[in-house]
CSV table of C-alpha atoms and ligand atoms in Angstrom, one decimal:
chain,number,residue,atom,x,y,z
A,291,MET,CA,107.6,111.6,98.5
A,292,GLU,CA,109.4,108.7,96.9
A,293,LEU,CA,106.5,106.6,97.3
A,294,GLU,CA,104.3,108.8,95.7
A,295,LYS,CA,106.5,109.2,92.5
A,296,GLU,CA,107.0,105.2,92.7
A,297,ILE,CA,103.0,105.2,92.4
A,298,GLN,CA,102.9,107.8,89.7
A,299,ARG,CA,105.4,105.7,87.3
A,300,TYR,CA,103.3,102.7,88.2
A,301,SER,CA,100.1,104.2,87.7
A,302,LYS,CA,101.3,106.1,84.2
A,303,LEU,CA,102.8,102.4,82.8
A,304,ASN,CA,98.9,101.1,84.0
A,305,GLY,CA,97.5,103.6,81.3
A,306,TYR,CA,95.8,105.8,84.1
A,307,PRO,CA,98.2,108.1,85.7
A,308,MET,CA,97.3,108.7,89.2
A,309,ASP,CA,95.4,112.3,90.1
A,310,ALA,CA,96.0,112.5,93.8
A,311,TYR,CA,97.9,110.9,96.4
A,312,GLU,CA,97.3,110.8,100.0
A,313,PRO,CA,99.5,108.9,102.5
A,314,LEU,CA,97.6,106.3,105.0
A,315,VAL,CA,97.8,107.4,108.4
A,316,CYS,CA,95.9,106.1,111.1
A,317,SER,CA,93.8,108.1,113.4
A,318,CYS,CA,96.0,107.7,116.4
A,319,GLY,CA,99.0,109.0,114.0
A,320,CYS,CA,100.8,105.8,113.6
A,321,ARG,CA,102.0,105.3,110.2
A,322,GLU,CA,103.5,101.6,110.6
A,323,LEU,CA,100.4,99.8,109.1
A,324,GLN,CA,100.0,96.2,108.1
A,325,LEU,CA,98.6,95.6,104.3
A,326,PHE,CA,95.9,93.2,103.4
A,327,SER,CA,94.8,92.7,100.1
A,328,ASP,CA,92.7,91.1,97.2
A,329,ASP,CA,94.5,91.6,94.0
A,330,ASP,CA,91.9,89.3,92.0
A,331,GLU,CA,88.6,90.9,93.1
A,332,GLY,CA,90.5,94.6,94.0
A,333,GLY,CA,90.5,95.9,97.3
A,334,ALA,CA,92.7,96.4,100.4
A,335,PHE,CA,92.5,97.6,104.1
A,336,GLY,CA,95.4,98.3,106.5
A,337,ILE,CA,95.5,97.5,110.3
A,338,CYS,CA,97.4,100.1,112.8
A,339,THR,CA,100.1,98.4,114.3
A,340,LYS,CA,100.0,100.3,117.2
A,341,CYS,CA,96.1,100.6,118.2
A,342,GLU,CA,95.1,97.7,115.9
A,343,ALA,CA,92.5,99.8,114.4
A,344,GLU,CA,91.2,98.7,110.8
A,345,ILE,CA,91.4,101.2,107.8
A,346,ASP,CA,89.4,100.2,104.9
A,347,ILE,CA,90.9,101.7,101.6
A,348,GLU,CA,88.2,103.2,99.4
A,349,ASN,CA,85.3,101.2,100.9
A,350,SER,CA,86.8,97.8,99.5
A,351,LYS,CA,86.8,95.7,102.1
A,352,GLY,CA,83.2,94.3,101.5
A,353,PHE,CA,84.2,93.4,98.0
A,354,MET,CA,87.3,91.2,99.2
A,355,GLU,CA,87.4,87.5,98.9
A,356,ASP,CA,90.8,85.8,99.1
A,357,THR,CA,92.5,88.0,101.6
A,358,VAL,CA,96.4,87.9,101.8
A,359,GLN,CA,98.6,89.7,103.7
A,360,ASN,CA,101.1,91.8,102.0
A,361,LEU,CA,105.0,91.5,103.2
A,362,CYS,CA,108.3,92.7,102.0
A,363,ARG,CA,110.5,90.8,100.5
A,364,CYS,CA,112.8,90.8,103.4
A,365,ASP,CA,109.5,89.3,105.2
A,366,ASN,CA,108.7,92.7,107.4
A,367,ASP,CA,105.3,93.4,107.9
A,368,ARG,CA,105.3,97.1,108.8
A,369,LEU,CA,104.8,99.4,106.1
A,370,GLU,CA,104.3,102.8,105.0
A,371,LEU,CA,101.0,103.0,103.0
A,372,GLY,CA,100.0,105.2,100.5
A,373,VAL,CA,96.8,105.6,97.8
A,374,GLY,CA,96.9,106.8,94.7
A,375,ARG,CA,93.8,107.3,92.5
A,376,ALA,CA,93.1,108.3,88.9
A,377,TYR,CA,90.0,110.0,88.4
A,378,TYR,CA,87.5,110.3,85.6
A,379,PRO,CA,87.9,113.4,83.3
A,380,ASP,CA,86.2,116.3,85.0
A,381,THR,CA,85.4,114.5,88.1
A,382,SER,CA,86.9,113.7,91.2
A,383,ASP,CA,85.3,109.8,91.4
A,384,ALA,CA,87.9,107.2,91.3
A,385,ARG,CA,88.4,105.2,88.1
A,386,TRP,CA,91.4,103.4,89.4
A,387,VAL,CA,93.4,103.0,92.5
A,388,TYR,CA,96.8,102.3,93.8
A,389,VAL,CA,97.7,100.9,96.9
A,390,GLY,CA,101.6,101.3,97.6
A,391,ALA,CA,104.0,100.6,100.4
A,392,ARG,CA,107.7,101.4,101.7
A,393,CYS,CA,109.2,99.0,104.1
A,394,GLY,CA,110.2,100.5,107.2
A,395,LYS,CA,113.0,97.8,107.3
A,396,CYS,CA,114.9,97.7,104.0
A,397,ASN,CA,112.8,101.1,102.6
A,398,LEU,CA,111.7,98.5,99.5
A,399,LEU,CA,109.3,100.9,97.6
A,400,GLY,CA,106.5,99.6,95.5
A,401,VAL,CA,102.5,99.2,94.4
A,402,TYR,CA,101.0,95.9,96.2
A,403,VAL,CA,97.5,95.8,94.6
A,404,ASP,CA,95.9,98.2,92.4
A,405,TRP,CA,92.1,98.0,91.2
A,406,LYS,CA,89.4,99.6,88.7
A,407,GLU,CA,86.6,100.8,90.4
A,408,SER,CA,83.3,100.3,89.0
B,513,ZN,ZN1,96.6,103.4,115.2
B,514,ZN,ZN1,111.8,95.3,103.4
């Protein structure tokens, strides 16, 4: 809930307020994920800390070039992730994607990567 609000706030400032929010949960039920992203090309995926499954966010992984792992400021790599989407008017086609995270250790919230869908 708090993470959803943070993404909402960020997306409003970005000019494309999010229309839909979804927590990223592994199919094994685990919510603690590692986050990898490319802020230039726009893309991100998560890796489950329990079963190591990879979760491609919005099929963006194929566009990624320089992948970095996102850590919290406290150096923790286990994050609870949420994805926000802003749609084109009157559609459910994503125009902008926001990936936010909440640290499981220090509770810091933030949007780590966002991109425009083309
Ligand atoms: Zn898993
Ligand atoms: Zn932290």
